[in-house]
mmCIF file of C-alpha atoms and ligand atoms in Angstrom:
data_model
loop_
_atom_site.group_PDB
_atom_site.id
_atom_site.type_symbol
_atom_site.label_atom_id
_atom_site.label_comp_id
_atom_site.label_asym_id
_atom_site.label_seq_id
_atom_site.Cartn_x
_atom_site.Cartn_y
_atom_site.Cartn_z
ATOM 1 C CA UNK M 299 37.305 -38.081 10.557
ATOM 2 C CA UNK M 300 35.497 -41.027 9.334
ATOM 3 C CA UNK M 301 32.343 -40.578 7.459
ATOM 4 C CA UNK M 302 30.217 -43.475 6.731
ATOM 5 C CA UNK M 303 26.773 -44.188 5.030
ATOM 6 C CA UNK M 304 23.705 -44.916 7.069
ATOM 7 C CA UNK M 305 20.149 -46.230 6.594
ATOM 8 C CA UNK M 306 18.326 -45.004 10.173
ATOM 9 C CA UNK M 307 15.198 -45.799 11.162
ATOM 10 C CA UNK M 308 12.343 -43.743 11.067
ATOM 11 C CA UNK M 309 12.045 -40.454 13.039
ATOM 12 C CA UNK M 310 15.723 -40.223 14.530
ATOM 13 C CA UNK M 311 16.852 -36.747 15.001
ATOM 14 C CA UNK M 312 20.334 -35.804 14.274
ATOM 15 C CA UNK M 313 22.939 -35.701 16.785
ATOM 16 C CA UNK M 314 25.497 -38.222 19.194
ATOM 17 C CA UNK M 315 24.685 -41.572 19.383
ATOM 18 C CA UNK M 316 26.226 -44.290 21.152
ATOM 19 C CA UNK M 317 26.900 -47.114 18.367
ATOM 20 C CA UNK M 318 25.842 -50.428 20.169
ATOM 21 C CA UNK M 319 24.894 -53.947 18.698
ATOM 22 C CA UNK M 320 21.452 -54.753 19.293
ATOM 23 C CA UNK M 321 22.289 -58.058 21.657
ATOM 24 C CA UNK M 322 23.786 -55.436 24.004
ATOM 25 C CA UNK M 323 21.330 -53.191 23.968
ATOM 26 C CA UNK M 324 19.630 -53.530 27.128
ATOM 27 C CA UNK M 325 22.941 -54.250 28.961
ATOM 28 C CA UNK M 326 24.058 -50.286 27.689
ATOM 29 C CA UNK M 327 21.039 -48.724 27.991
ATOM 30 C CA UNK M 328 20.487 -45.289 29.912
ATOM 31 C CA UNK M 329 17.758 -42.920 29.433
ATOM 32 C CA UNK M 330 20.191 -39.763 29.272
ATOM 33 C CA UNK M 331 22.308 -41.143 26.366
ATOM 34 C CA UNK M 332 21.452 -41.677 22.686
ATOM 35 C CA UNK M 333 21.800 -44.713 21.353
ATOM 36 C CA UNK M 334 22.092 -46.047 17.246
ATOM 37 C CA UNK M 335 21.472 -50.132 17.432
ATOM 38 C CA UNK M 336 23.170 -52.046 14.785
ATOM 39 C CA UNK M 337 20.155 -53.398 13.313
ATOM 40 C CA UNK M 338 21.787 -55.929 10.779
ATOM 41 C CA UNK M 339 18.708 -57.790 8.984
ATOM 42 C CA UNK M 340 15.046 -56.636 9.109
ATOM 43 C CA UNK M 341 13.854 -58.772 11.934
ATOM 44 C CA UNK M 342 15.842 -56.701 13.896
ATOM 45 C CA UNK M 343 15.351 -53.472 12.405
ATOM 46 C CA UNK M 344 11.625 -54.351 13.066
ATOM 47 C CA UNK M 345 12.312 -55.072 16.806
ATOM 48 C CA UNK M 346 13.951 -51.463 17.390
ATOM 49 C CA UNK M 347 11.302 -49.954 15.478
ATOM 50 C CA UNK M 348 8.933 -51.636 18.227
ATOM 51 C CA UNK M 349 10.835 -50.543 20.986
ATOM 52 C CA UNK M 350 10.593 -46.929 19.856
ATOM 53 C CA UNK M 351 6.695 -47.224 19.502
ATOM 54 C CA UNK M 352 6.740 -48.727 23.208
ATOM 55 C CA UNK M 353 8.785 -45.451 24.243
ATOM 56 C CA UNK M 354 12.392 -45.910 24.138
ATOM 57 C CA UNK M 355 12.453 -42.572 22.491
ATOM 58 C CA UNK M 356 16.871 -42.668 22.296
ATOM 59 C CA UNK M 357 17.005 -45.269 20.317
ATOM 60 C CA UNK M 358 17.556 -45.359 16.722
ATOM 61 C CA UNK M 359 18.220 -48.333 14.292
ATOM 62 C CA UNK M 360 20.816 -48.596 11.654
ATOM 63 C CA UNK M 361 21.687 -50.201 9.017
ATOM 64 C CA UNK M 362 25.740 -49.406 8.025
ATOM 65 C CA UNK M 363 29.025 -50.925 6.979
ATOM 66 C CA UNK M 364 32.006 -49.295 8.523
ATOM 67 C CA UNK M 365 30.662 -48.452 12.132
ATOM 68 C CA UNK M 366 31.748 -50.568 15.264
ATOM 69 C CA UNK M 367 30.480 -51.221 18.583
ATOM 70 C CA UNK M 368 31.388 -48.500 20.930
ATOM 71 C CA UNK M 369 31.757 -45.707 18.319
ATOM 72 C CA UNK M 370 29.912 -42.415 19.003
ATOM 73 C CA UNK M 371 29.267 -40.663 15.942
ATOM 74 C CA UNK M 372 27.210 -37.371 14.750
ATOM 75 C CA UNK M 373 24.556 -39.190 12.894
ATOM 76 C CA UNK M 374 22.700 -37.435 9.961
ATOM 77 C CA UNK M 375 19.747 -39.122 8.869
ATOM 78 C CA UNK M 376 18.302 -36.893 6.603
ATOM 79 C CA UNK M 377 21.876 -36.953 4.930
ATOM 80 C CA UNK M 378 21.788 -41.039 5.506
ATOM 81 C CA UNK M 379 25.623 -40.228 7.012
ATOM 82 C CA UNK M 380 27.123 -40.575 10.471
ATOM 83 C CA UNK M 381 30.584 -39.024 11.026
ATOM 84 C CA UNK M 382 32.761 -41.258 13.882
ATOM 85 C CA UNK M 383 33.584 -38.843 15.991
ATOM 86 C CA UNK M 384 35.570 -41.375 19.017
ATOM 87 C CA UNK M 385 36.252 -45.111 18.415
ATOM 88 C CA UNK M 386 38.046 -47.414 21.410
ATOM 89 C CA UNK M 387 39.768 -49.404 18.889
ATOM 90 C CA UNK M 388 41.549 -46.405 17.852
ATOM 91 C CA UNK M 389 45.101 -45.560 19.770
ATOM 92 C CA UNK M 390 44.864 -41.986 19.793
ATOM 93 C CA UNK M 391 41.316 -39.955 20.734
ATOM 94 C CA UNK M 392 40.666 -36.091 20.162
ATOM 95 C CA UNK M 393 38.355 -33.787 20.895
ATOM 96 C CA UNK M 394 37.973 -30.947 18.876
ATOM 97 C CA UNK M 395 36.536 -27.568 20.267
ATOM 98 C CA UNK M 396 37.163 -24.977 17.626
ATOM 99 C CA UNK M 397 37.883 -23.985 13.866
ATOM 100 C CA UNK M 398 38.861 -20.525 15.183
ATOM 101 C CA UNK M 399 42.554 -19.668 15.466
ATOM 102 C CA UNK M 400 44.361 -15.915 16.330
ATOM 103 C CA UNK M 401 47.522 -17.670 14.391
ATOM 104 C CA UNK M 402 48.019 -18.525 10.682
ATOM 105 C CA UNK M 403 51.011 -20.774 10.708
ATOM 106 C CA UNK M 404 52.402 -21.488 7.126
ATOM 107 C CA UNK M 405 52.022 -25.204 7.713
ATOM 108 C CA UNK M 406 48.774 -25.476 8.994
ATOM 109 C CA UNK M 407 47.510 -28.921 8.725
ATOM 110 C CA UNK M 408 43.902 -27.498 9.146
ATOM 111 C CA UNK M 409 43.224 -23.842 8.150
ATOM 112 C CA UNK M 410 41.250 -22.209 10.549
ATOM 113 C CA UNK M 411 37.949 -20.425 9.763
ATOM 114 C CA UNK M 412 35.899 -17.510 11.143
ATOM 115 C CA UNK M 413 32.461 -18.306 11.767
ATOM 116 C CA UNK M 414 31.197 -18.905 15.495
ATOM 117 C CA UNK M 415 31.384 -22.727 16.357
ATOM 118 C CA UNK M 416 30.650 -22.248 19.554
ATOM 119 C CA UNK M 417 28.339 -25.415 19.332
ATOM 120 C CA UNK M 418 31.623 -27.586 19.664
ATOM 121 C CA UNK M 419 32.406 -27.637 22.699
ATOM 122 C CA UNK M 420 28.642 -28.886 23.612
ATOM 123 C CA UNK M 421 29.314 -31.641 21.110
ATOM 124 C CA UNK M 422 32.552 -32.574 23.152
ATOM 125 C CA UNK M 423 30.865 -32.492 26.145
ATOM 126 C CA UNK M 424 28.125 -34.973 24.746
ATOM 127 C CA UNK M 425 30.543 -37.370 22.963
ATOM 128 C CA UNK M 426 32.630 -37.511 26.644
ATOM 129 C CA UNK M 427 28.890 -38.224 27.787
ATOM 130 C CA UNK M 428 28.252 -41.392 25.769
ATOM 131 C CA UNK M 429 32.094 -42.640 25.436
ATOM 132 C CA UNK M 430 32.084 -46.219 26.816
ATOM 133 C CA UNK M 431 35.201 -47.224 27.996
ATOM 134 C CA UNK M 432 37.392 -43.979 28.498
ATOM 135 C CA UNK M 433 40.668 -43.618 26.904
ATOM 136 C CA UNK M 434 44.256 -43.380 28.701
ATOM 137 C CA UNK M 435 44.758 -39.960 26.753
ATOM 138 C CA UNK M 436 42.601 -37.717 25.371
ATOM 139 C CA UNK M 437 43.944 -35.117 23.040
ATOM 140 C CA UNK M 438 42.128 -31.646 22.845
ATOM 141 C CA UNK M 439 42.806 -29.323 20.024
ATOM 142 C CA UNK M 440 41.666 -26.764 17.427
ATOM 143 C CA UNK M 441 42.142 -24.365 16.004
ATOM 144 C CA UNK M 442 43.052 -22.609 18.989
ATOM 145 C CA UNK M 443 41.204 -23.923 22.060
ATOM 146 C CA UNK M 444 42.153 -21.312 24.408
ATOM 147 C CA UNK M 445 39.746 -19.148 21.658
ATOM 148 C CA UNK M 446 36.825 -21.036 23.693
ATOM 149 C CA UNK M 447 38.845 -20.933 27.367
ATOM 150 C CA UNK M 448 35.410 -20.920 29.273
ATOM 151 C CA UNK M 449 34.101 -23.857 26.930
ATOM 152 C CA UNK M 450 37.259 -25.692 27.419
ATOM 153 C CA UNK M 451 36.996 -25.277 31.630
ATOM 154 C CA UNK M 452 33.634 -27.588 30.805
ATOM 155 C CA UNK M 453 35.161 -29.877 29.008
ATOM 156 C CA UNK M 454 37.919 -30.549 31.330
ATOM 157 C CA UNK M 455 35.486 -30.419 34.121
ATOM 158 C CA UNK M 456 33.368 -33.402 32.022
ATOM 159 C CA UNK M 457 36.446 -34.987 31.451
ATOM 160 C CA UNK M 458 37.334 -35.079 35.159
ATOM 161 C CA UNK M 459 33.736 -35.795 36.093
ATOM 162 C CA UNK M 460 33.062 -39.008 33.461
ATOM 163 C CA UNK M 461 37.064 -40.003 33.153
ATOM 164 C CA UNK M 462 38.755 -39.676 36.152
ATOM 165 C CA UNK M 463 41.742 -41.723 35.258
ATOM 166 C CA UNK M 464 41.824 -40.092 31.643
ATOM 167 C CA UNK M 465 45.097 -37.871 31.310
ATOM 168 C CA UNK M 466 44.112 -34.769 28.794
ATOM 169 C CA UNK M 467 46.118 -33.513 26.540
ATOM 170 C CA UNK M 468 45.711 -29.493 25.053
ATOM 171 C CA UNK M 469 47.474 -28.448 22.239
ATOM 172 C CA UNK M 470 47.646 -24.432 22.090
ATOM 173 C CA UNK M 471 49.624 -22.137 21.043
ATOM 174 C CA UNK M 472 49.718 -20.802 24.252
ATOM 175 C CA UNK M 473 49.490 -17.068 23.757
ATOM 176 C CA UNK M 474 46.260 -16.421 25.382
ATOM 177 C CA UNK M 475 47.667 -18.284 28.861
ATOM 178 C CA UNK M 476 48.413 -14.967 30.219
ATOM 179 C CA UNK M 477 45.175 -12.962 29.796
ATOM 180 C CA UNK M 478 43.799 -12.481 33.357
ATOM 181 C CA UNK M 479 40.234 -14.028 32.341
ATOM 182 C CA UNK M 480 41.498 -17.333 30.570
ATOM 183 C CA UNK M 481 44.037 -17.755 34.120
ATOM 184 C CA UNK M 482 40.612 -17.149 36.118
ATOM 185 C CA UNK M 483 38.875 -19.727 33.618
ATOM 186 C CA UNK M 484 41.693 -22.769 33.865
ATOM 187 C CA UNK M 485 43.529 -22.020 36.630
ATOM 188 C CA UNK M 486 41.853 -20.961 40.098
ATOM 189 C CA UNK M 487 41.652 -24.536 40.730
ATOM 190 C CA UNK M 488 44.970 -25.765 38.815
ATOM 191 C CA UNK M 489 43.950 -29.031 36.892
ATOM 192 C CA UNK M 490 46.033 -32.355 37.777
ATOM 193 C CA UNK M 491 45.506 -34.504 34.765
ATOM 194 C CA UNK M 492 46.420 -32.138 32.330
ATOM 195 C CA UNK M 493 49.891 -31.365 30.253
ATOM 196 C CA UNK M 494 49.970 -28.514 27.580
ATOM 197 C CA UNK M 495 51.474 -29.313 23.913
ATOM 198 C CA UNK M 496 52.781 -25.359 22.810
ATOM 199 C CA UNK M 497 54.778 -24.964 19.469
ATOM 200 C CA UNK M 498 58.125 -22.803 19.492
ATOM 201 C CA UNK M 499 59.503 -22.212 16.035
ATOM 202 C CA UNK M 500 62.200 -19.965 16.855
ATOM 203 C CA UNK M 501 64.341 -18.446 19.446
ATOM 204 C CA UNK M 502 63.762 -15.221 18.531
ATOM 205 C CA UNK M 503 60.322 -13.039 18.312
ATOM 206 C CA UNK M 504 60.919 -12.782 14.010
ATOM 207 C CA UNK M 505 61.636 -16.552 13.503
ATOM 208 C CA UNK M 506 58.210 -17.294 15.910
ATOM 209 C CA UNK M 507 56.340 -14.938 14.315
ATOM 210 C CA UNK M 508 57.254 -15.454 10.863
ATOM 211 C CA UNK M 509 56.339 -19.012 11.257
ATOM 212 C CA UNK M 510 53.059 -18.295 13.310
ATOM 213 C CA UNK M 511 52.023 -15.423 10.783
ATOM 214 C CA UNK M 512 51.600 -13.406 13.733
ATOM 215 C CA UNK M 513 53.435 -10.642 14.858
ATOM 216 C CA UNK M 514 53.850 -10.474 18.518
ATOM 217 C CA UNK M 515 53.326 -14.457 18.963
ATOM 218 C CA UNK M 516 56.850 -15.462 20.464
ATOM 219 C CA UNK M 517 56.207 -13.194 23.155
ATOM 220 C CA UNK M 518 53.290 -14.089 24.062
ATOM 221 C CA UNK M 519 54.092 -17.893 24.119
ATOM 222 C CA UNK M 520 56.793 -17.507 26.318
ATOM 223 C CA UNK M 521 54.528 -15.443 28.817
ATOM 224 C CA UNK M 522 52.384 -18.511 28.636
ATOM 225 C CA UNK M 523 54.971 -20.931 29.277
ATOM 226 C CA UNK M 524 55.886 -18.835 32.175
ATOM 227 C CA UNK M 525 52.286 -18.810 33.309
ATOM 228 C CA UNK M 526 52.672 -22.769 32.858
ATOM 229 C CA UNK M 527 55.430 -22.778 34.998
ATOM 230 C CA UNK M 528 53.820 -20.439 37.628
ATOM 231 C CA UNK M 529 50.847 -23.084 37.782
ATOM 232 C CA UNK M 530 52.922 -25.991 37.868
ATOM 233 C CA UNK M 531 51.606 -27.368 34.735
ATOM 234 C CA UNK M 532 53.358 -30.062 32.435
ATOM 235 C CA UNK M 533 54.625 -28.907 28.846
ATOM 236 C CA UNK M 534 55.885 -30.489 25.820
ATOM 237 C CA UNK M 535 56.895 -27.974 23.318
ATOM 238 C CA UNK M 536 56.312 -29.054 19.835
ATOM 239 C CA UNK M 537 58.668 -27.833 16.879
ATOM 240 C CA UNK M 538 57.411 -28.862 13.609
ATOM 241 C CA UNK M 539 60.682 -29.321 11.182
ATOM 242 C CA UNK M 540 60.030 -27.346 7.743
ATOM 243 C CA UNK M 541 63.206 -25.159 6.458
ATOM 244 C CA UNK M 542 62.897 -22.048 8.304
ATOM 245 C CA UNK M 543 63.070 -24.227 11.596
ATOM 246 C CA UNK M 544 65.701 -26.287 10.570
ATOM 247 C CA UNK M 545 67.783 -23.745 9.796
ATOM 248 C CA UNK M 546 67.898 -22.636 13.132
ATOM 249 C CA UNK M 547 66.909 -25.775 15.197
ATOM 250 C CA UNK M 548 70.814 -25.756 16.801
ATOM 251 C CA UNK M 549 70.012 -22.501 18.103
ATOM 252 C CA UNK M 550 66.471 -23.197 19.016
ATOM 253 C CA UNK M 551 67.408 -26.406 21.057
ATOM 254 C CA UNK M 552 70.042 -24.295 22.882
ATOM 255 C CA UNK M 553 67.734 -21.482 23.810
ATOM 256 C CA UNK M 554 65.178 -24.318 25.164
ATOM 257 C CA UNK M 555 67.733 -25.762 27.279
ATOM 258 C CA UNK M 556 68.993 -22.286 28.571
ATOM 259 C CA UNK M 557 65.710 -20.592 28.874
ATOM 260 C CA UNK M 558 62.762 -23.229 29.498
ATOM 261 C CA UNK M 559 64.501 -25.925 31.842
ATOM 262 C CA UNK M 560 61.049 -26.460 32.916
ATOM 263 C CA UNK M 561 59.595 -28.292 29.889
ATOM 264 C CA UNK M 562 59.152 -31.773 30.412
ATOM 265 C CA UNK M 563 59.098 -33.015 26.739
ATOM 266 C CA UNK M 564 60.297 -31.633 23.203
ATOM 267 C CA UNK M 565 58.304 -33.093 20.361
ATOM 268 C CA UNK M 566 60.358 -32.304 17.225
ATOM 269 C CA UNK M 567 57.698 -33.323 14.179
ATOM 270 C CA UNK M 568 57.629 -33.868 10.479
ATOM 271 C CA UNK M 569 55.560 -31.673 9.248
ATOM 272 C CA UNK M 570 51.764 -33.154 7.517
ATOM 273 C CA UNK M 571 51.837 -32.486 4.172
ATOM 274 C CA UNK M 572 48.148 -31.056 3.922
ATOM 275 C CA UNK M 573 46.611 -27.848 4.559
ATOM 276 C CA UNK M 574 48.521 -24.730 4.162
ATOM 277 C CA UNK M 575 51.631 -26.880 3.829
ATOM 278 C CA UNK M 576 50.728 -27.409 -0.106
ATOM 279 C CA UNK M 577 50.594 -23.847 -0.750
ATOM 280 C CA UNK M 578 53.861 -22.747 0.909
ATOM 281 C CA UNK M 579 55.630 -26.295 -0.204
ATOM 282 C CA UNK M 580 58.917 -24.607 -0.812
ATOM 283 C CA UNK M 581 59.424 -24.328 3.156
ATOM 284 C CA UNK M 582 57.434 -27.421 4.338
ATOM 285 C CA UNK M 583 58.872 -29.714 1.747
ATOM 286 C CA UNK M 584 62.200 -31.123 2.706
ATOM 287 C CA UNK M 585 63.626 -34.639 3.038
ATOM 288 C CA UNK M 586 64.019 -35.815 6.572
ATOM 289 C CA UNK M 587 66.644 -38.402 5.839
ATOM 290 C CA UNK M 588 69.228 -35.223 4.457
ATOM 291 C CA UNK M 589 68.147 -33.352 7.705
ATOM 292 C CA UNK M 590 69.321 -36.533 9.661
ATOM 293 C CA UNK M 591 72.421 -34.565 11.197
ATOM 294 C CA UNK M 592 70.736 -31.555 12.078
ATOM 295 C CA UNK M 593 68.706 -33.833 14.090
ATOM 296 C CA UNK M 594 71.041 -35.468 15.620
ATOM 297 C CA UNK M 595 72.956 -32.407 16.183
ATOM 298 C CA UNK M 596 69.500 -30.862 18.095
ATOM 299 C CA UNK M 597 69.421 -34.423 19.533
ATOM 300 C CA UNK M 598 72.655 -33.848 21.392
ATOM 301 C CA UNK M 599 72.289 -30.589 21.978
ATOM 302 C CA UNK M 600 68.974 -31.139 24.178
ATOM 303 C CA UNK M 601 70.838 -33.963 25.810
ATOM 304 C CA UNK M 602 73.781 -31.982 26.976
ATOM 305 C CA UNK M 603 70.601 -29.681 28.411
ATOM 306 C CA UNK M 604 68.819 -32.931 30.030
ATOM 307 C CA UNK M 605 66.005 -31.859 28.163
ATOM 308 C CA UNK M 606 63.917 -35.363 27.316
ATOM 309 C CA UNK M 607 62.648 -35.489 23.461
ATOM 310 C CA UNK M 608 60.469 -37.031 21.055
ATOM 311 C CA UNK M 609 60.856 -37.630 17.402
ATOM 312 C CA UNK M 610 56.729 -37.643 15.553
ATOM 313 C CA UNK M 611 55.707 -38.714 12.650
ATOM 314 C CA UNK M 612 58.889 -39.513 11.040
ATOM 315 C CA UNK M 613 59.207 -42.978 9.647
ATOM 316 C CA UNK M 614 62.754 -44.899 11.073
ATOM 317 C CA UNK M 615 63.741 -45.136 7.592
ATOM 318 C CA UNK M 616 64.216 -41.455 8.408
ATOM 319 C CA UNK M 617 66.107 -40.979 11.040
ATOM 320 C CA UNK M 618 69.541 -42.163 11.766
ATOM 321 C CA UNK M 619 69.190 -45.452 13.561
ATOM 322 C CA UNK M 620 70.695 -43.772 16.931
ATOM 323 C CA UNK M 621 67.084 -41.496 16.664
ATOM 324 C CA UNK M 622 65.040 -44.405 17.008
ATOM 325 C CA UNK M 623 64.406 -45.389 20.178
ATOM 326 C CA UNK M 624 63.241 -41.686 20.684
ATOM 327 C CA UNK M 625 60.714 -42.575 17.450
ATOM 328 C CA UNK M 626 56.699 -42.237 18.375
ATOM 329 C CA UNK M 627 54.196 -43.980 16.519
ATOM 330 C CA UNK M 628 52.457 -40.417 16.710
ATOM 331 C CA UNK M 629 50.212 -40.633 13.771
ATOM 332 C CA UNK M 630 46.522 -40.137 14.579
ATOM 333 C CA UNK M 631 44.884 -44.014 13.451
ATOM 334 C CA UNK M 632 42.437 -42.702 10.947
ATOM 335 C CA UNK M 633 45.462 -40.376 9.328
ATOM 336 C CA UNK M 634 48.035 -43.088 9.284
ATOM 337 C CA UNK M 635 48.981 -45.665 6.640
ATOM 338 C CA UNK M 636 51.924 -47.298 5.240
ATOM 339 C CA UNK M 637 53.573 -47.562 1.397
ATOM 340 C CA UNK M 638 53.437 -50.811 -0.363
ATOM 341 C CA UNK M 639 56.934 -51.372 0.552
ATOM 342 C CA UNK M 640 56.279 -51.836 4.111
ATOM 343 C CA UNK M 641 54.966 -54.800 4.006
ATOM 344 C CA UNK M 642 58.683 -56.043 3.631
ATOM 345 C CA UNK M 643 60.307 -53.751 6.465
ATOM 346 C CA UNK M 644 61.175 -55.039 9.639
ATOM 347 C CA UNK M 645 60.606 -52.778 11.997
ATOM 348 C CA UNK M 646 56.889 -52.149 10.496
ATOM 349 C CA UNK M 647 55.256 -52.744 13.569
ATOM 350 C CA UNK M 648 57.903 -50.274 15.813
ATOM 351 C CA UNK M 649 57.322 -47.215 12.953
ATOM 352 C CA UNK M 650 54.731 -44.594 12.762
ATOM 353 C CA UNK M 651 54.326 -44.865 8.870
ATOM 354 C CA UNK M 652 52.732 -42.245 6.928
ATOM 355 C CA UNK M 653 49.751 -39.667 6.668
ATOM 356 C CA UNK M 654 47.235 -41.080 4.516
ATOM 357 C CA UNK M 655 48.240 -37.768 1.909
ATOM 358 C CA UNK M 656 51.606 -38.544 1.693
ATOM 359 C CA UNK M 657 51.035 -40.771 -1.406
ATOM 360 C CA UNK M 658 48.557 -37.558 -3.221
ATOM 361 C CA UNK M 659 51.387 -34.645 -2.036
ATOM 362 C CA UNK M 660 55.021 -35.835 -0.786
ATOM 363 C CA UNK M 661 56.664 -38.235 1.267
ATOM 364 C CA UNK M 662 59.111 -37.322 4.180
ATOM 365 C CA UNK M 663 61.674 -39.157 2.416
ATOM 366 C CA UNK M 664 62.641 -41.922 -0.438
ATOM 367 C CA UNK M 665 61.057 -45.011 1.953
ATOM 368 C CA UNK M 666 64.052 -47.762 2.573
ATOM 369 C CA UNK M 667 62.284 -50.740 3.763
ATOM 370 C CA UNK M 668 64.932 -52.206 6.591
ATOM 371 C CA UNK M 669 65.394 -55.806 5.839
ATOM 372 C CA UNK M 670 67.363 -57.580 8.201
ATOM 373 C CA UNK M 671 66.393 -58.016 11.588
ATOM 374 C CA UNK M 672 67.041 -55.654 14.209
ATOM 375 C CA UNK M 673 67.081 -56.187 17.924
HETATM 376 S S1 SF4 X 222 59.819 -48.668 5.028
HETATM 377 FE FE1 SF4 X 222 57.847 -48.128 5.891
HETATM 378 S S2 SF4 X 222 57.668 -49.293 7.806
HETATM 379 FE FE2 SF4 X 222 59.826 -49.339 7.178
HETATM 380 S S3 SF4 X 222 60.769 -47.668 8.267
HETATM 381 FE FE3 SF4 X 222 60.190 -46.865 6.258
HETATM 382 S S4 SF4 X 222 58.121 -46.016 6.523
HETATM 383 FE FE4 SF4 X 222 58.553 -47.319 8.301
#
């Protein structure tokens, strides 16, 4: 997330706000939205100010480098911070609905925590509210977002009700798909726009689980794969390539093809170096250009199955070259950057580049900028 320092005028409360320049105020305005007006000099800062006094209670001014016209952000003022929270210039858009999680994968990107943050899914709710222009996609995510199944129902009834051409995307780990409660919850009216991200690490329950730090976890994601199925939902499964994948990702692929035919998508992904990842570094750590042809060997395999499949967040310079039209540029836009030495490569603007902590922890690979021109 974005954090960035704020003057706000007097009296604003903390909360969403609707970033908006001040010359489009009036254009914007609604009297159920909040609304923080880019006040850039003190004329206008005054004129706000006025506005408030005349009873445009939702409106706060603000003074701030960093924030852009259609953001919506979780504005502190007593902290002079606002957090961006959505911006349309970005390519991809999440929602976030929980710190919780009932797994403790050894890679987590984002350890989960305990305490009740039930209060999230409100603030998703209220940033779908003031969005401007809706997004193709949205991502929703965790933690574990099936943790808050009723919460999540709202969110992908707002979602439905403000965005109707938005298509949602829920990452889960899918093992709470077959309690009875969280099908009632999602499913007695099956939703249309939305497809289900669910990582397999293994094709057996002691790979899974070892992975997942859970034991019982494999079982319990294929039931909700199955339930998936049952409700005619779209998947993509997502395996994340650190060693103890790797070294089975021939027989992984195979068991995929064989057993879950259904799947519409496999997303095979580096793994973020962040998070958990630094502590167990011996198994997260590995080069991606030496696992080249156990990728293309999983590549193959999944084609013989007719299994379609995705290659995230794995620079070109990667992945042998026959890999790359299946490359994504998956890298969320406030994560993602690219080495000095990029500048120089060809096939920059085709590449998903690097987490922003790649420089402080490790790289996927020794980065070989690709200097003549490819078609
Ligand atoms: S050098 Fe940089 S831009 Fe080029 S392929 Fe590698 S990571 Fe991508």
């Amino acid at each position: 997330m974005r954090q960035v320092s704020v003057e706000v005028g007097m009296a604003a409360a903390r909360g969403i706000y609707r970033v908006v320049a001040f010359a489009n105020l009036a254009e914007q305005w609604q009297d159920d939205l909040q609304f923080l007006v880019l006040a850039p000099d003190e004329a206008s800062l005054a004129q706000v100010e006025t506005l408030r006094q005349k009873g445009l209670r939702n409106i706060a001014a603000a003074t701030a480098l960093g924030l852009e016209e259609g953001d919506i952000v979780d504005c502190e003022p007593d902290r002079a911070r606002a957090t961006v929270l959505f911006r349309e210039s970005d390519v991809h858009h999440s929602l976030f609905l929980t710190n919780r999680c009932n797994s403790y994968c050894v890679m987590c990107s984002q350890p989960p925590t305990r305490h009740d943050d039930g209060w999230l899914v409100d603030q998703a709710i209220d940033i779908v509210r003031h969005v401007r222009v809706p997004p193709p996609v949205i991502g929703v995510s965790g933690g574990e977002p099936l943790l808050a199944a009723a919460g999540l129902e709202r969110v992908l009834a707002s979602i439905k009700d403000c965005w109707p051409g938005t298509d949602v995307e829920v990452l889960t780990n899918g093992r709470l798909l077959h309690d009875v409660r969280v099908k009632e919850a999602l499913f007695s009216e099956p939703p249309a726009n939305v497809r289900w991200l669910v990582p397999l690490y293994g094709h057996a329950d002691f790979l899974h689980d070892f992975v997942v730090q859970s034991p019982g976890a494999f079982d319990e994601t294929l039931d909700g794969l199955l339930t998936l199925q049952e409700m005619r939902q779209p998947i993509q499964l997502r395996i994340v390539l650190i060693q103890p994948v790797l070294d089975v990702l021939d027989e992984l692929c195979r068991f995929i093809g064989h057993n879950l035919p259904f799947v519409e998508c496999v997303a095979l992904m580096a793994c973020e170096p962040t998070g958990f990842a630094l502590a167990n570094r011996d198994i997260c750590d590995l080069d991606l250009f030496e696992a080249g042809p156990a990728l293309e060997r999983a590549s193959r395999v999944l084609d013989r199955y007719q299994v379609r499949h995705v290659f995230m967040n794995a620079p070109l310079c990667a992945l042998p070259p026959r890999l790359w039209t299946r490359a994504t540029r998956s890298i969320s836009d406030w994560k993602n950057t690219y080495a000095d030495d990029c500048a120089r490569c060809t096939v920059k603007d085709r590449c998903c580049g690097l987490f922003a902590w790649h420089e402080k922890n490790w790289k996927p690979t020794k980065l070989k900028p690709i200097e003549e021109a490819i078609a």
